[in-house]
C-alpha cells in the first residue's frame, strides 16, 4: 500500500486556505487544487509498503513521537515550486518550524531504510498544482500579492500514518494509525 506520514490541518485553517484557492479559481488559472479534506503537511512519503512492513513502521514512528511534546507552528507566506517560466506547485509556508524539522529528521533516521529523502526538510502545505502556463504573468502577480499572507497557528498534537489511494478523480487518503505527541 502507498503510505506517508502527515500532520492534519484544523478546519479553521482549511477554510482560510480554501478562500485563497477561491481567489485563484475566480481568475480561471489552470490549477488543480488540493481538496480541503486532503490538506495536510507531509512529513515523510514512504511509497509502497507491504502490510507486514506497516507494523514495523508503526513501532518506529511510536519510538520517535514519544520524545516530542505538543508544539506550535505558523502557517504563513505563499510561494511556489518551479521557476517563473514554469510554476509547478503552489504552497503555504510554515514558520516556527524548528521542532517540525527536528521531528522530520528523526523520522527520516528511523525510516530511511524504506525510502531515503534526497533533500533537506522544507515543510510546506501544498494547495495546488499548476497544469499549464495560462495567464502566467498574472499568476505571478497574484502569487506575489500573497507572499506574506498569515493564515494562522497550528498545534501539532499528533501525526498520522496515511494510505494514499489513487483514483481517476484524485487521491483519497485513509488514516491507518494516529500517533499522539506528549501533552
PDB file of C-alpha atoms in Angstrom:
ATOM      1  CA  UNK A   1       0.000   0.000   0.000  1.00  0.00           C
ATOM      2  CA  UNK A   2       1.119   3.579  -0.744  1.00  0.00           C
ATOM      3  CA  UNK A   3       1.684   5.425   2.546  1.00  0.00           C
ATOM      4  CA  UNK A   4       3.024   8.622   4.086  1.00  0.00           C
ATOM      5  CA  UNK A   5       3.274  10.401   7.447  1.00  0.00           C
ATOM      6  CA  UNK A   6       1.485  13.721   7.865  1.00  0.00           C
ATOM      7  CA  UNK A   7       0.116  16.405  10.144  1.00  0.00           C
ATOM      8  CA  UNK A   8      -3.555  17.167   9.547  1.00  0.00           C
ATOM      9  CA  UNK A   9      -4.740  20.769   9.444  1.00  0.00           C
ATOM     10  CA  UNK A  10      -7.609  22.121  11.609  1.00  0.00           C
ATOM     11  CA  UNK A  11     -10.871  23.064   9.877  1.00  0.00           C
ATOM     12  CA  UNK A  12     -10.476  26.820  10.518  1.00  0.00           C
ATOM     13  CA  UNK A  13      -7.097  26.788   8.739  1.00  0.00           C
ATOM     14  CA  UNK A  14      -8.561  24.736   5.877  1.00  0.00           C
ATOM     15  CA  UNK A  15     -11.321  27.354   5.492  1.00  0.00           C
ATOM     16  CA  UNK A  16      -8.752  30.165   5.165  1.00  0.00           C
ATOM     17  CA  UNK A  17      -6.783  28.153   2.618  1.00  0.00           C
ATOM     18  CA  UNK A  18      -9.986  27.429   0.696  1.00  0.00           C
ATOM     19  CA  UNK A  19     -10.598  31.204   0.492  1.00  0.00           C
ATOM     20  CA  UNK A  20      -7.161  31.631  -1.104  1.00  0.00           C
ATOM     21  CA  UNK A  21      -7.905  28.814  -3.553  1.00  0.00           C
ATOM     22  CA  UNK A  22     -11.203  30.514  -4.497  1.00  0.00           C
ATOM     23  CA  UNK A  23      -9.329  33.732  -5.358  1.00  0.00           C
ATOM     24  CA  UNK A  24      -7.258  31.777  -7.866  1.00  0.00           C
ATOM     25  CA  UNK A  25     -10.346  29.998  -9.240  1.00  0.00           C
ATOM     26  CA  UNK A  26     -12.015  33.361  -9.948  1.00  0.00           C
ATOM     27  CA  UNK A  27      -9.123  34.252 -12.237  1.00  0.00           C
ATOM     28  CA  UNK A  28      -9.506  30.990 -14.183  1.00  0.00           C
ATOM     29  CA  UNK A  29      -5.898  29.907 -13.795  1.00  0.00           C
ATOM     30  CA  UNK A  30      -5.269  26.328 -14.891  1.00  0.00           C
ATOM     31  CA  UNK A  31      -4.696  24.887 -11.403  1.00  0.00           C
ATOM     32  CA  UNK A  32      -5.753  21.586  -9.834  1.00  0.00           C
ATOM     33  CA  UNK A  33      -6.363  22.447  -6.184  1.00  0.00           C
ATOM     34  CA  UNK A  34      -5.950  20.054  -3.288  1.00  0.00           C
ATOM     35  CA  UNK A  35      -9.391  19.216  -1.892  1.00  0.00           C
ATOM     36  CA  UNK A  36      -9.927  20.654   1.628  1.00  0.00           C
ATOM     37  CA  UNK A  37     -10.255  17.175   3.161  1.00  0.00           C
ATOM     38  CA  UNK A  38      -6.841  16.276   1.700  1.00  0.00           C
ATOM     39  CA  UNK A  39      -4.910  19.304   3.010  1.00  0.00           C
ATOM     40  CA  UNK A  40      -2.017  18.192   5.210  1.00  0.00           C
ATOM     41  CA  UNK A  41       1.678  18.708   5.856  1.00  0.00           C
ATOM     42  CA  UNK A  42       3.648  15.716   4.590  1.00  0.00           C
ATOM     43  CA  UNK A  43       6.412  14.712   6.994  1.00  0.00           C
ATOM     44  CA  UNK A  44       7.681  11.706   5.048  1.00  0.00           C
ATOM     45  CA  UNK A  45       6.472   9.915   1.941  1.00  0.00           C
ATOM     46  CA  UNK A  46       7.209   6.204   2.232  1.00  0.00           C
ATOM     47  CA  UNK A  47       5.750   4.970  -1.055  1.00  0.00           C
ATOM     48  CA  UNK A  48       4.681   1.351  -1.485  1.00  0.00           C
ATOM     49  CA  UNK A  49       4.978  -0.540   1.805  1.00  0.00           C
ATOM     50  CA  UNK A  50       3.823  -4.103   2.493  1.00  0.00           C
ATOM     51  CA  UNK A  51       1.261  -4.925   5.197  1.00  0.00           C
ATOM     52  CA  UNK A  52       3.996  -6.662   7.220  1.00  0.00           C
ATOM     53  CA  UNK A  53       6.283  -3.642   6.962  1.00  0.00           C
ATOM     54  CA  UNK A  54       3.492  -1.316   8.173  1.00  0.00           C
ATOM     55  CA  UNK A  55       3.745  -2.840  11.658  1.00  0.00           C
ATOM     56  CA  UNK A  56       7.475  -2.108  11.757  1.00  0.00           C
ATOM     57  CA  UNK A  57       6.807   1.467  10.582  1.00  0.00           C
ATOM     58  CA  UNK A  58       4.244   1.926  13.383  1.00  0.00           C
ATOM     59  CA  UNK A  59       6.737   0.783  16.019  1.00  0.00           C
ATOM     60  CA  UNK A  60       9.459   3.061  14.689  1.00  0.00           C
ATOM     61  CA  UNK A  61       7.169   6.099  14.493  1.00  0.00           C
ATOM     62  CA  UNK A  62       5.943   5.433  18.046  1.00  0.00           C
ATOM     63  CA  UNK A  63       9.539   5.371  19.261  1.00  0.00           C
ATOM     64  CA  UNK A  64      10.095   8.834  17.753  1.00  0.00           C
ATOM     65  CA  UNK A  65       6.912  10.640  18.848  1.00  0.00           C
ATOM     66  CA  UNK A  66       7.247   9.555  22.492  1.00  0.00           C
ATOM     67  CA  UNK A  67      10.110  12.077  22.748  1.00  0.00           C
ATOM     68  CA  UNK A  68       8.066  15.007  21.385  1.00  0.00           C
ATOM     69  CA  UNK A  69       5.642  17.194  23.270  1.00  0.00           C
ATOM     70  CA  UNK A  70       2.915  19.195  21.527  1.00  0.00           C
ATOM     71  CA  UNK A  71       4.324  22.215  19.680  1.00  0.00           C
ATOM     72  CA  UNK A  72       3.052  25.121  17.618  1.00  0.00           C
ATOM     73  CA  UNK A  73       3.785  26.048  14.009  1.00  0.00           C
ATOM     74  CA  UNK A  74       2.609  29.008  11.985  1.00  0.00           C
ATOM     75  CA  UNK A  75       1.001  28.760   8.556  1.00  0.00           C
ATOM     76  CA  UNK A  76       2.319  31.783   6.700  1.00  0.00           C
ATOM     77  CA  UNK A  77       3.705  33.017   3.432  1.00  0.00           C
ATOM     78  CA  UNK A  78       2.782  31.851  -0.006  1.00  0.00           C
ATOM     79  CA  UNK A  79       5.069  30.532  -2.683  1.00  0.00           C
ATOM     80  CA  UNK A  80       5.635  28.093  -5.486  1.00  0.00           C
ATOM     81  CA  UNK A  81       7.980  25.375  -6.652  1.00  0.00           C
ATOM     82  CA  UNK A  82       9.389  25.672 -10.135  1.00  0.00           C
ATOM     83  CA  UNK A  83      10.538  28.889 -11.738  1.00  0.00           C
ATOM     84  CA  UNK A  84       8.927  31.981 -13.259  1.00  0.00           C
ATOM     85  CA  UNK A  85       8.617  30.278 -16.648  1.00  0.00           C
ATOM     86  CA  UNK A  86       7.217  27.018 -15.282  1.00  0.00           C
ATOM     87  CA  UNK A  87       5.328  27.224 -11.994  1.00  0.00           C
ATOM     88  CA  UNK A  88       4.559  23.680 -10.803  1.00  0.00           C
ATOM     89  CA  UNK A  89       3.210  23.710  -7.250  1.00  0.00           C
ATOM     90  CA  UNK A  90       1.567  26.360  -5.046  1.00  0.00           C
ATOM     91  CA  UNK A  91       2.223  26.109  -1.310  1.00  0.00           C
ATOM     92  CA  UNK A  92       1.735  27.739   2.080  1.00  0.00           C
ATOM     93  CA  UNK A  93       4.933  28.041   4.089  1.00  0.00           C
ATOM     94  CA  UNK A  94       5.498  27.139   7.713  1.00  0.00           C
ATOM     95  CA  UNK A  95       7.058  29.380  10.317  1.00  0.00           C
ATOM     96  CA  UNK A  96       8.381  28.434  13.731  1.00  0.00           C
ATOM     97  CA  UNK A  97       9.271  25.114  12.083  1.00  0.00           C
ATOM     98  CA  UNK A  98      12.351  24.096  14.094  1.00  0.00           C
ATOM     99  CA  UNK A  99      10.548  21.375  16.104  1.00  0.00           C
ATOM    100  CA  UNK A 100       8.788  20.149  12.971  1.00  0.00           C
ATOM    101  CA  UNK A 101      12.123  19.826  11.156  1.00  0.00           C
ATOM    102  CA  UNK A 102      13.576  18.020  14.169  1.00  0.00           C
ATOM    103  CA  UNK A 103      10.623  15.598  14.077  1.00  0.00           C
ATOM    104  CA  UNK A 104      11.079  15.036  10.333  1.00  0.00           C
ATOM    105  CA  UNK A 105      14.810  14.410  10.762  1.00  0.00           C
ATOM    106  CA  UNK A 106      14.190  11.825  13.491  1.00  0.00           C
ATOM    107  CA  UNK A 107      11.514  10.101  11.400  1.00  0.00           C
ATOM    108  CA  UNK A 108      13.943  10.048   8.471  1.00  0.00           C
ATOM    109  CA  UNK A 109      16.611   8.378  10.612  1.00  0.00           C
ATOM    110  CA  UNK A 110      14.181   5.626  11.612  1.00  0.00           C
ATOM    111  CA  UNK A 111      12.557   5.175   8.202  1.00  0.00           C
ATOM    112  CA  UNK A 112      15.187   5.944   5.553  1.00  0.00           C
ATOM    113  CA  UNK A 113      15.674   2.201   5.110  1.00  0.00           C
ATOM    114  CA  UNK A 114      12.320   2.263   3.260  1.00  0.00           C
ATOM    115  CA  UNK A 115      12.770   5.452   1.258  1.00  0.00           C
ATOM    116  CA  UNK A 116      15.605   7.935   1.644  1.00  0.00           C
ATOM    117  CA  UNK A 117      14.832  11.614   1.166  1.00  0.00           C
ATOM    118  CA  UNK A 118      17.367  13.370  -1.054  1.00  0.00           C
ATOM    119  CA  UNK A 119      16.591  16.890   0.131  1.00  0.00           C
ATOM    120  CA  UNK A 120      16.765  18.710   3.436  1.00  0.00           C
ATOM    121  CA  UNK A 121      13.318  19.060   5.027  1.00  0.00           C
ATOM    122  CA  UNK A 122      11.380  22.059   3.716  1.00  0.00           C
ATOM    123  CA  UNK A 123       7.994  21.854   5.457  1.00  0.00           C
ATOM    124  CA  UNK A 124       5.108  23.301   3.479  1.00  0.00           C
ATOM    125  CA  UNK A 125       1.469  22.654   2.688  1.00  0.00           C
ATOM    126  CA  UNK A 126       0.697  22.064  -0.994  1.00  0.00           C
ATOM    127  CA  UNK A 127      -2.533  23.791  -2.007  1.00  0.00           C
ATOM    128  CA  UNK A 128      -2.485  23.206  -5.758  1.00  0.00           C
ATOM    129  CA  UNK A 129      -0.628  22.072  -8.853  1.00  0.00           C
ATOM    130  CA  UNK A 130      -0.379  24.333 -11.890  1.00  0.00           C
ATOM    131  CA  UNK A 131      -1.377  22.429 -15.028  1.00  0.00           C
ATOM    132  CA  UNK A 132      -0.388  25.000 -17.663  1.00  0.00           C
ATOM    133  CA  UNK A 133       1.210  28.405 -18.118  1.00  0.00           C
ATOM    134  CA  UNK A 134      -2.152  30.043 -18.867  1.00  0.00           C
ATOM    135  CA  UNK A 135      -2.108  33.694 -17.634  1.00  0.00           C
ATOM    136  CA  UNK A 136       1.386  33.090 -16.226  1.00  0.00           C
ATOM    137  CA  UNK A 137       2.277  36.781 -15.792  1.00  0.00           C
ATOM    138  CA  UNK A 138      -0.917  37.483 -13.886  1.00  0.00           C
ATOM    139  CA  UNK A 139      -0.464  34.287 -11.877  1.00  0.00           C
ATOM    140  CA  UNK A 140       2.984  35.513 -10.779  1.00  0.00           C
ATOM    141  CA  UNK A 141       1.494  38.867  -9.708  1.00  0.00           C
ATOM    142  CA  UNK A 142      -1.244  37.097  -7.752  1.00  0.00           C
ATOM    143  CA  UNK A 143       1.336  34.909  -6.005  1.00  0.00           C
ATOM    144  CA  UNK A 144       3.474  37.970  -5.224  1.00  0.00           C
ATOM    145  CA  UNK A 145       0.446  39.693  -3.674  1.00  0.00           C
ATOM    146  CA  UNK A 146       0.011  36.766  -1.272  1.00  0.00           C
ATOM    147  CA  UNK A 147       3.696  36.315  -0.497  1.00  0.00           C
ATOM    148  CA  UNK A 148       3.456  37.456   3.135  1.00  0.00           C
ATOM    149  CA  UNK A 149      -0.009  36.122   3.959  1.00  0.00           C
ATOM    150  CA  UNK A 150      -0.546  34.897   7.530  1.00  0.00           C
ATOM    151  CA  UNK A 151      -3.027  32.041   7.809  1.00  0.00           C
ATOM    152  CA  UNK A 152      -2.822  31.074  11.483  1.00  0.00           C
ATOM    153  CA  UNK A 153      -1.254  28.821  14.072  1.00  0.00           C
ATOM    154  CA  UNK A 154      -1.470  25.044  14.239  1.00  0.00           C
ATOM    155  CA  UNK A 155      -0.757  22.984  17.330  1.00  0.00           C
ATOM    156  CA  UNK A 156       0.941  19.770  16.287  1.00  0.00           C
ATOM    157  CA  UNK A 157      -0.625  17.262  18.687  1.00  0.00           C
ATOM    158  CA  UNK A 158      -0.409  14.132  16.565  1.00  0.00           C
ATOM    159  CA  UNK A 159       0.908  12.734  13.345  1.00  0.00           C
ATOM    160  CA  UNK A 160      -0.846  10.233  11.143  1.00  0.00           C
ATOM    161  CA  UNK A 161       0.219   7.318   9.030  1.00  0.00           C
ATOM    162  CA  UNK A 162      -1.989   7.585   5.949  1.00  0.00           C
ATOM    163  CA  UNK A 163      -2.707   5.435   2.958  1.00  0.00           C
ATOM    164  CA  UNK A 164      -2.924   7.198  -0.400  1.00  0.00           C
ATOM    165  CA  UNK A 165      -5.383   5.560  -2.775  1.00  0.00           C
ATOM    166  CA  UNK A 166      -5.033   6.933  -6.305  1.00  0.00           C
ATOM    167  CA  UNK A 167      -8.298   7.297  -8.235  1.00  0.00           C
ATOM    168  CA  UNK A 168      -9.154   8.971 -11.576  1.00  0.00           C
ATOM    169  CA  UNK A 169     -10.780  11.796  -9.565  1.00  0.00           C
ATOM    170  CA  UNK A 170      -7.649  12.328  -7.461  1.00  0.00           C
ATOM    171  CA  UNK A 171      -6.108  10.798  -4.352  1.00  0.00           C
ATOM    172  CA  UNK A 172      -8.158   9.576  -1.415  1.00  0.00           C
ATOM    173  CA  UNK A 173      -6.406   9.443   1.954  1.00  0.00           C
ATOM    174  CA  UNK A 174      -7.260   6.953   4.682  1.00  0.00           C
ATOM    175  CA  UNK A 175      -5.863   7.133   8.203  1.00  0.00           C
ATOM    176  CA  UNK A 176      -4.071   3.941   9.188  1.00  0.00           C
ATOM    177  CA  UNK A 177      -2.737   4.994  12.591  1.00  0.00           C
ATOM    178  CA  UNK A 178      -2.595   8.116  14.767  1.00  0.00           C
ATOM    179  CA  UNK A 179       0.443   8.827  16.950  1.00  0.00           C
ATOM    180  CA  UNK A 180      -0.150  11.354  19.736  1.00  0.00           C
ATOM    181  CA  UNK A 181       2.610  13.644  20.908  1.00  0.00           C
ATOM    182  CA  UNK A 182       3.121  14.056  24.651  1.00  0.00           C
ATOM    183  CA  UNK A 183       0.646  16.563  26.162  1.00  0.00           C
TER     184      UNK A 183
END
